[in-house]
Amino acid sequence: MPIERILFTEEQVNARIKEVAAEISAKFQGRELKLVGVLKGSVFFLTALARAIDIPVKIDFLAISSFGGDTPGMVRIAKDLDDPIQDEDVLLVEDIVDTGLTTRYLLQTLAGRSPRSIAICTLLDRTVRRIVPVPVDFRCFEIPDRFVVGCGLDYKQLYRNLGYIAVMNPDRG
Ligand code: IMP
Ligand code: MG
């Protein structure tokens, strides 16, 4: 398998998700939260997070597709949310914020639907590659400028189901 090294073990990931879930539960205490996941990368993180949050949560998903080839940020919504988010506290749950272009697009799109509030939670944050600023409210890990897989993140649709986060070296495929 083209795994170069493990960045965060399954135990580290699970422990950190619990810490962030506690932060989120404290911040939204007494309220209901709608978790909005971006298919497919955020599914594993979102379900682990949802189980560890101890306030009432609803979940909904959207999917995006890119139309600019390899140009980052050229995205559109391919599958929209099932339900409106008007007057709800929304937490956008991402697998990774990299250039920030996808997250900014989603943030602007969702903000236009009059939620009561909108915040961003990401499993991984690679700030060294940021092109546009994104207000990340909750994040599990900052990572270096290397391509990673696991915990929902894929390489050619593979490796999403790994419980750990690993740096990938395609030459070892
Ligand atoms: P953006 O550059 O912030 O717009 O990130 C766009 C998307 O690229 C993320 O949601 C991921 O699906 C994907 N992506 C970025 N970096 C990685 C990586 O290291 N591994 C796997 N997918 C990645
Ligand atoms: Mg991907």
PDB file of N, CA and C and ligand atoms in Angstrom, residues 72-73 94-103 126 129 143 146-149 153-154, ligand 1:
ATOM      1  N   PRO A  72      -8.423  24.335  -8.505  1.00  0.00           N
ATOM      2  CA  PRO A  72      -9.168  24.251  -7.252  1.00  0.00           C
ATOM      3  C   PRO A  72     -10.253  25.321  -7.184  1.00  0.00           C
ATOM      4  N   GLY A  73     -11.331  24.989  -6.512  1.00  0.00           N
ATOM      5  CA  GLY A  73     -12.354  25.993  -6.245  1.00  0.00           C
ATOM      6  C   GLY A  73     -13.419  26.127  -7.304  1.00  0.00           C
ATOM      7  N   GLU A  94     -16.179  19.478   7.404  1.00  0.00           N
ATOM      8  CA  GLU A  94     -15.278  19.222   6.269  1.00  0.00           C
ATOM      9  C   GLU A  94     -14.235  18.172   6.630  1.00  0.00           C
ATOM     10  N   ASP A  95     -13.768  17.432   5.616  1.00  0.00           N
ATOM     11  CA  ASP A  95     -12.649  16.529   5.843  1.00  0.00           C
ATOM     12  C   ASP A  95     -11.344  17.322   5.954  1.00  0.00           C
ATOM     13  N   ILE A  96     -11.168  18.265   5.026  1.00  0.00           N
ATOM     14  CA  ILE A  96      -9.930  19.047   5.032  1.00  0.00           C
ATOM     15  C   ILE A  96     -10.214  20.431   4.432  1.00  0.00           C
ATOM     16  N   VAL A  97      -9.639  21.449   5.028  1.00  0.00           N
ATOM     17  CA  VAL A  97      -9.622  22.765   4.403  1.00  0.00           C
ATOM     18  C   VAL A  97      -8.207  22.979   3.904  1.00  0.00           C
ATOM     19  N   ASP A  98      -8.096  23.065   2.589  1.00  0.00           N
ATOM     20  CA  ASP A  98      -6.782  23.123   1.948  1.00  0.00           C
ATOM     21  C   ASP A  98      -6.580  24.534   1.388  1.00  0.00           C
ATOM     22  N   THR A  99      -6.887  24.748   0.105  1.00  0.00           N
ATOM     23  CA  THR A  99      -6.802  26.114  -0.422  1.00  0.00           C
ATOM     24  C   THR A  99      -7.872  27.005   0.213  1.00  0.00           C
ATOM     25  N   GLY A 100      -8.958  26.384   0.676  1.00  0.00           N
ATOM     26  CA  GLY A 100     -10.063  27.149   1.267  1.00  0.00           C
ATOM     27  C   GLY A 100     -11.138  27.508   0.254  1.00  0.00           C
ATOM     28  N   LEU A 101     -10.873  27.240  -1.015  1.00  0.00           N
ATOM     29  CA  LEU A 101     -11.810  27.685  -2.061  1.00  0.00           C
ATOM     30  C   LEU A 101     -13.151  26.946  -1.977  1.00  0.00           C
ATOM     31  N   THR A 102     -13.097  25.626  -1.758  1.00  0.00           N
ATOM     32  CA  THR A 102     -14.347  24.866  -1.655  1.00  0.00           C
ATOM     33  C   THR A 102     -15.145  25.320  -0.441  1.00  0.00           C
ATOM     34  N   THR A 103     -14.467  25.435   0.672  1.00  0.00           N
ATOM     35  CA  THR A 103     -15.154  25.807   1.912  1.00  0.00           C
ATOM     36  C   THR A 103     -15.753  27.208   1.802  1.00  0.00           C
ATOM     37  N   ARG A 126      -4.879  22.505   6.466  1.00  0.00           N
ATOM     38  CA  ARG A 126      -3.534  22.666   5.900  1.00  0.00           C
ATOM     39  C   ARG A 126      -3.372  24.131   5.551  1.00  0.00           C
ATOM     40  N   ARG A 129      -1.319  25.965   2.615  1.00  0.00           N
ATOM     41  CA  ARG A 129      -1.760  26.034   1.213  1.00  0.00           C
ATOM     42  C   ARG A 129      -2.961  26.960   1.006  1.00  0.00           C
ATOM     43  N   ILE A 143      -2.060  20.038   9.484  1.00  0.00           N
ATOM     44  CA  ILE A 143      -1.151  19.064   8.859  1.00  0.00           C
ATOM     45  C   ILE A 143      -0.152  19.760   7.928  1.00  0.00           C
ATOM     46  N   ARG A 146       1.625  17.822   2.698  1.00  0.00           N
ATOM     47  CA  ARG A 146       1.751  16.515   2.066  1.00  0.00           C
ATOM     48  C   ARG A 146       0.362  15.958   1.807  1.00  0.00           C
ATOM     49  N   PHE A 147       0.207  15.144   0.760  1.00  0.00           N
ATOM     50  CA  PHE A 147      -1.088  14.544   0.443  1.00  0.00           C
ATOM     51  C   PHE A 147      -1.375  13.433   1.448  1.00  0.00           C
ATOM     52  N   VAL A 148      -2.566  13.458   2.018  1.00  0.00           N
ATOM     53  CA  VAL A 148      -2.903  12.468   3.053  1.00  0.00           C
ATOM     54  C   VAL A 148      -4.163  11.683   2.681  1.00  0.00           C
ATOM     55  N   VAL A 149      -4.272  10.499   3.258  1.00  0.00           N
ATOM     56  CA  VAL A 149      -5.463   9.660   3.064  1.00  0.00           C
ATOM     57  C   VAL A 149      -5.910   9.102   4.415  1.00  0.00           C
ATOM     58  N   LEU A 153     -10.631  10.639   3.732  1.00  0.00           N
ATOM     59  CA  LEU A 153      -9.871  11.242   2.620  1.00  0.00           C
ATOM     60  C   LEU A 153      -9.375  10.155   1.676  1.00  0.00           C
ATOM     61  N   ASP A 154      -9.488  10.425   0.384  1.00  0.00           N
ATOM     62  CA  ASP A 154      -9.206   9.395  -0.607  1.00  0.00           C
ATOM     63  C   ASP A 154      -8.049   9.748  -1.518  1.00  0.00           C
TER      64      ASP A 154
HETATM   65  P1  IMP B   1      -9.807  22.981  -1.050  1.00  0.00           P
HETATM   66  O1  IMP B   1      -8.487  23.116  -1.764  1.00  0.00           O
HETATM   67  O2  IMP B   1      -9.713  23.616   0.334  1.00  0.00           O
HETATM   68  O3  IMP B   1     -10.899  23.567  -1.878  1.00  0.00           O
HETATM   69  O4  IMP B   1     -10.067  21.415  -0.811  1.00  0.00           O
HETATM   70  C1  IMP B   1     -10.815  20.703  -1.733  1.00  0.00           C
HETATM   71  C2  IMP B   1     -10.889  19.217  -1.514  1.00  0.00           C
HETATM   72  O5  IMP B   1      -9.698  18.619  -1.978  1.00  0.00           O
HETATM   73  C3  IMP B   1     -11.058  18.660  -0.110  1.00  0.00           C
HETATM   74  O6  IMP B   1     -12.371  18.710   0.389  1.00  0.00           O
HETATM   75  C4  IMP B   1     -10.611  17.217  -0.334  1.00  0.00           C
HETATM   76  O7  IMP B   1     -11.686  16.434  -0.861  1.00  0.00           O
HETATM   77  C5  IMP B   1      -9.543  17.354  -1.397  1.00  0.00           C
HETATM   78  N1  IMP B   1      -8.194  17.272  -0.786  1.00  0.00           N
HETATM   79  C6  IMP B   1      -7.356  18.290  -0.499  1.00  0.00           C
HETATM   80  N2  IMP B   1      -6.218  17.829   0.041  1.00  0.00           N
HETATM   81  C7  IMP B   1      -6.329  16.485   0.103  1.00  0.00           C
HETATM   82  C8  IMP B   1      -5.457  15.425   0.592  1.00  0.00           C
HETATM   83  O8  IMP B   1      -4.346  15.631   1.106  1.00  0.00           O
HETATM   84  N3  IMP B   1      -5.947  14.153   0.474  1.00  0.00           N
HETATM   85  C9  IMP B   1      -7.168  13.863  -0.062  1.00  0.00           C
HETATM   86  N4  IMP B   1      -8.009  14.818  -0.517  1.00  0.00           N
HETATM   87  C10 IMP B   1      -7.595  16.118  -0.430  1.00  0.00           C
END
